[in-house]
Amino acid sequence: MRNIVIVVFTLISWGFVAQTTFSDPFAPIIKFDNETYDFGSIKKGADGSCEFKFKNEGQDPLIIDRVEPGCACVVTKWPKRPIRKGRTGKIKVKYYTERVGPIDKYVTIRSNSQTGPIILKLKGNIGG
């Protein structure tokens, strides 16, 4: 059993090294206009919607596999179709503003981009 675990770990490690060491010159590159959205000071119950615009600066089509909110208070919507070279898209994010206090949330973007996962940040403060 121990040998199986070592073999699996080794294969996973090799896959990770191969992914991060050798870059494909044609791979898509996701480039966001801004990776942080600041709501500033907003009132409880205010509209917590924002958009993160991006562009595929690589050669191959960009495919966004998953958009993972850091908590249940964030809902996301993203393009499900591939984004071709030079094209743009946007990820829509809605933060539920029912709780008073600081906003410090993250959304992780997983795609086939050579940049790897991207973390988008929401910040601000909700007053009573």
mmCIF file of C-alpha atoms in Angstrom:
data_model
loop_
_atom_site.group_PDB
_atom_site.id
_atom_site.type_symbol
_atom_site.label_atom_id
_atom_site.label_comp_id
_atom_site.label_asym_id
_atom_site.label_seq_id
_atom_site.Cartn_x
_atom_site.Cartn_y
_atom_site.Cartn_z
ATOM 1 C CA MET A 1 0.000 0.000 0.000
ATOM 2 C CA ARG A 2 2.830 2.388 0.871
ATOM 3 C CA ASN A 3 4.418 1.800 -2.555
ATOM 4 C CA ILE A 4 1.160 2.686 -4.292
ATOM 5 C CA VAL A 5 0.934 5.944 -2.357
ATOM 6 C CA ILE A 6 4.537 6.807 -3.270
ATOM 7 C CA VAL A 7 3.929 6.035 -6.966
ATOM 8 C CA VAL A 8 0.738 8.131 -7.055
ATOM 9 C CA PHE A 9 2.443 11.022 -5.270
ATOM 10 C CA THR A 10 5.394 10.842 -7.687
ATOM 11 C CA LEU A 11 3.110 10.853 -10.741
ATOM 12 C CA ILE A 12 1.159 13.812 -9.391
ATOM 13 C CA SER A 13 4.414 15.666 -8.675
ATOM 14 C CA TRP A 14 5.722 15.006 -12.190
ATOM 15 C CA GLY A 15 2.461 16.267 -13.658
ATOM 16 C CA PHE A 16 2.687 19.420 -11.558
ATOM 17 C CA VAL A 17 6.304 20.047 -12.592
ATOM 18 C CA ALA A 18 5.480 19.411 -16.248
ATOM 19 C CA GLN A 19 2.590 21.862 -16.074
ATOM 20 C CA THR A 20 4.524 24.627 -14.391
ATOM 21 C CA THR A 21 7.968 24.196 -15.951
ATOM 22 C CA PHE A 22 7.211 23.793 -19.650
ATOM 23 C CA SER A 23 4.954 26.500 -21.034
ATOM 24 C CA ASP A 24 3.082 26.090 -24.291
ATOM 25 C CA PRO A 25 3.757 29.162 -26.481
ATOM 26 C CA PHE A 26 0.226 28.867 -27.903
ATOM 27 C CA ALA A 27 -1.563 28.433 -24.565
ATOM 28 C CA PRO A 28 -4.235 30.971 -23.667
ATOM 29 C CA ILE A 29 -3.356 33.803 -21.302
ATOM 30 C CA ILE A 30 -6.147 35.340 -19.238
ATOM 31 C CA LYS A 31 -5.515 39.010 -18.469
ATOM 32 C CA PHE A 32 -7.919 40.923 -16.214
ATOM 33 C CA ASP A 33 -8.372 44.697 -16.377
ATOM 34 C CA ASN A 34 -8.471 44.666 -12.574
ATOM 35 C CA GLU A 35 -8.272 41.788 -10.089
ATOM 36 C CA THR A 36 -9.789 43.735 -7.164
ATOM 37 C CA TYR A 37 -13.199 45.358 -6.901
ATOM 38 C CA ASP A 38 -13.659 47.907 -4.113
ATOM 39 C CA PHE A 39 -17.293 48.568 -3.196
ATOM 40 C CA GLY A 40 -16.156 51.349 -0.884
ATOM 41 C CA SER A 41 -18.688 52.147 1.845
ATOM 42 C CA ILE A 42 -22.159 50.896 0.959
ATOM 43 C CA LYS A 43 -25.407 50.468 2.875
ATOM 44 C CA LYS A 44 -26.827 47.195 4.085
ATOM 45 C CA GLY A 45 -29.008 45.710 1.330
ATOM 46 C CA ALA A 46 -27.304 47.743 -1.448
ATOM 47 C CA ASP A 47 -26.581 46.221 -4.845
ATOM 48 C CA GLY A 48 -23.449 44.099 -4.453
ATOM 49 C CA SER A 49 -22.956 43.382 -8.161
ATOM 50 C CA CYS A 50 -19.721 43.905 -10.065
ATOM 51 C CA GLU A 51 -17.913 42.638 -13.151
ATOM 52 C CA PHE A 52 -14.359 41.588 -13.831
ATOM 53 C CA LYS A 53 -13.428 42.073 -17.492
ATOM 54 C CA PHE A 54 -10.724 39.969 -19.085
ATOM 55 C CA LYS A 55 -9.050 39.281 -22.410
ATOM 56 C CA ASN A 56 -7.475 36.162 -23.907
ATOM 57 C CA GLU A 57 -3.973 37.329 -24.821
ATOM 58 C CA GLY A 58 -2.794 33.867 -25.882
ATOM 59 C CA GLN A 59 -3.173 31.988 -29.159
ATOM 60 C CA ASP A 60 -5.414 29.046 -28.217
ATOM 61 C CA PRO A 61 -9.019 29.420 -27.006
ATOM 62 C CA LEU A 62 -9.407 30.192 -23.305
ATOM 63 C CA ILE A 63 -11.716 27.863 -21.397
ATOM 64 C CA ILE A 64 -12.857 28.832 -17.917
ATOM 65 C CA ASP A 65 -13.425 25.541 -16.123
ATOM 66 C CA ARG A 66 -14.640 26.810 -12.761
ATOM 67 C CA VAL A 67 -15.235 29.983 -10.843
ATOM 68 C CA GLU A 68 -15.101 29.224 -7.127
ATOM 69 C CA PRO A 69 -16.524 31.768 -4.675
ATOM 70 C CA GLY A 70 -14.871 31.804 -1.278
ATOM 71 C CA CYS A 71 -18.215 31.650 0.528
ATOM 72 C CA ALA A 72 -21.960 31.182 0.027
ATOM 73 C CA CYS A 73 -22.497 34.964 0.146
ATOM 74 C CA VAL A 74 -20.991 35.291 -3.350
ATOM 75 C CA VAL A 75 -22.670 34.156 -6.591
ATOM 76 C CA THR A 76 -20.867 34.123 -9.941
ATOM 77 C CA LYS A 77 -21.635 33.875 -13.640
ATOM 78 C CA TRP A 78 -19.019 33.352 -16.359
ATOM 79 C CA PRO A 79 -18.780 32.496 -20.079
ATOM 80 C CA LYS A 80 -19.168 28.762 -20.669
ATOM 81 C CA ARG A 81 -17.962 28.893 -24.274
ATOM 82 C CA PRO A 82 -14.276 29.179 -25.238
ATOM 83 C CA ILE A 83 -12.923 32.717 -25.604
ATOM 84 C CA ARG A 84 -10.884 32.997 -28.799
ATOM 85 C CA LYS A 85 -7.573 34.797 -29.203
ATOM 86 C CA GLY A 86 -7.910 38.551 -28.695
ATOM 87 C CA ARG A 87 -11.532 38.328 -27.500
ATOM 88 C CA THR A 88 -12.855 39.606 -24.205
ATOM 89 C CA GLY A 89 -15.284 38.337 -21.625
ATOM 90 C CA LYS A 90 -16.490 39.136 -18.137
ATOM 91 C CA ILE A 91 -17.132 37.370 -14.899
ATOM 92 C CA LYS A 92 -20.169 38.693 -13.061
ATOM 93 C CA VAL A 93 -20.081 38.582 -9.283
ATOM 94 C CA LYS A 94 -22.844 39.360 -6.796
ATOM 95 C CA TYR A 95 -22.101 39.788 -3.113
ATOM 96 C CA TYR A 96 -25.066 39.645 -0.748
ATOM 97 C CA THR A 97 -24.868 42.799 1.352
ATOM 98 C CA GLU A 98 -27.128 41.809 4.232
ATOM 99 C CA ARG A 99 -24.407 41.634 6.876
ATOM 100 C CA VAL A 100 -22.891 44.834 8.286
ATOM 101 C CA GLY A 101 -19.100 44.972 8.412
ATOM 102 C CA PRO A 102 -16.049 44.713 6.199
ATOM 103 C CA ILE A 103 -16.097 42.924 2.823
ATOM 104 C CA ASP A 104 -13.027 40.758 2.291
ATOM 105 C CA LYS A 105 -13.929 37.933 -0.093
ATOM 106 C CA TYR A 106 -12.184 36.026 -2.862
ATOM 107 C CA VAL A 107 -13.202 34.285 -6.079
ATOM 108 C CA THR A 108 -10.827 31.757 -7.655
ATOM 109 C CA ILE A 109 -10.784 31.438 -11.463
ATOM 110 C CA ARG A 110 -9.656 28.073 -12.832
ATOM 111 C CA SER A 111 -8.985 27.893 -16.558
ATOM 112 C CA ASN A 112 -6.613 26.478 -19.148
ATOM 113 C CA SER A 113 -4.595 29.721 -19.038
ATOM 114 C CA GLN A 114 -0.847 29.359 -18.647
ATOM 115 C CA THR A 115 -1.052 31.878 -15.794
ATOM 116 C CA GLY A 116 -2.674 29.243 -13.547
ATOM 117 C CA PRO A 117 -5.488 30.006 -11.116
ATOM 118 C CA ILE A 118 -6.330 33.682 -10.661
ATOM 119 C CA ILE A 119 -7.754 35.061 -7.421
ATOM 120 C CA LEU A 120 -10.116 38.005 -7.692
ATOM 121 C CA LYS A 121 -10.787 40.075 -4.583
ATOM 122 C CA LEU A 122 -13.885 41.885 -3.326
ATOM 123 C CA LYS A 123 -13.412 44.509 -0.640
ATOM 124 C CA GLY A 124 -15.303 47.346 0.980
ATOM 125 C CA ASN A 125 -17.458 48.019 4.015
ATOM 126 C CA ILE A 126 -21.175 47.642 4.656
ATOM 127 C CA GLY A 127 -22.694 50.160 7.065
ATOM 128 C CA GLY A 128 -25.971 49.868 8.965
#
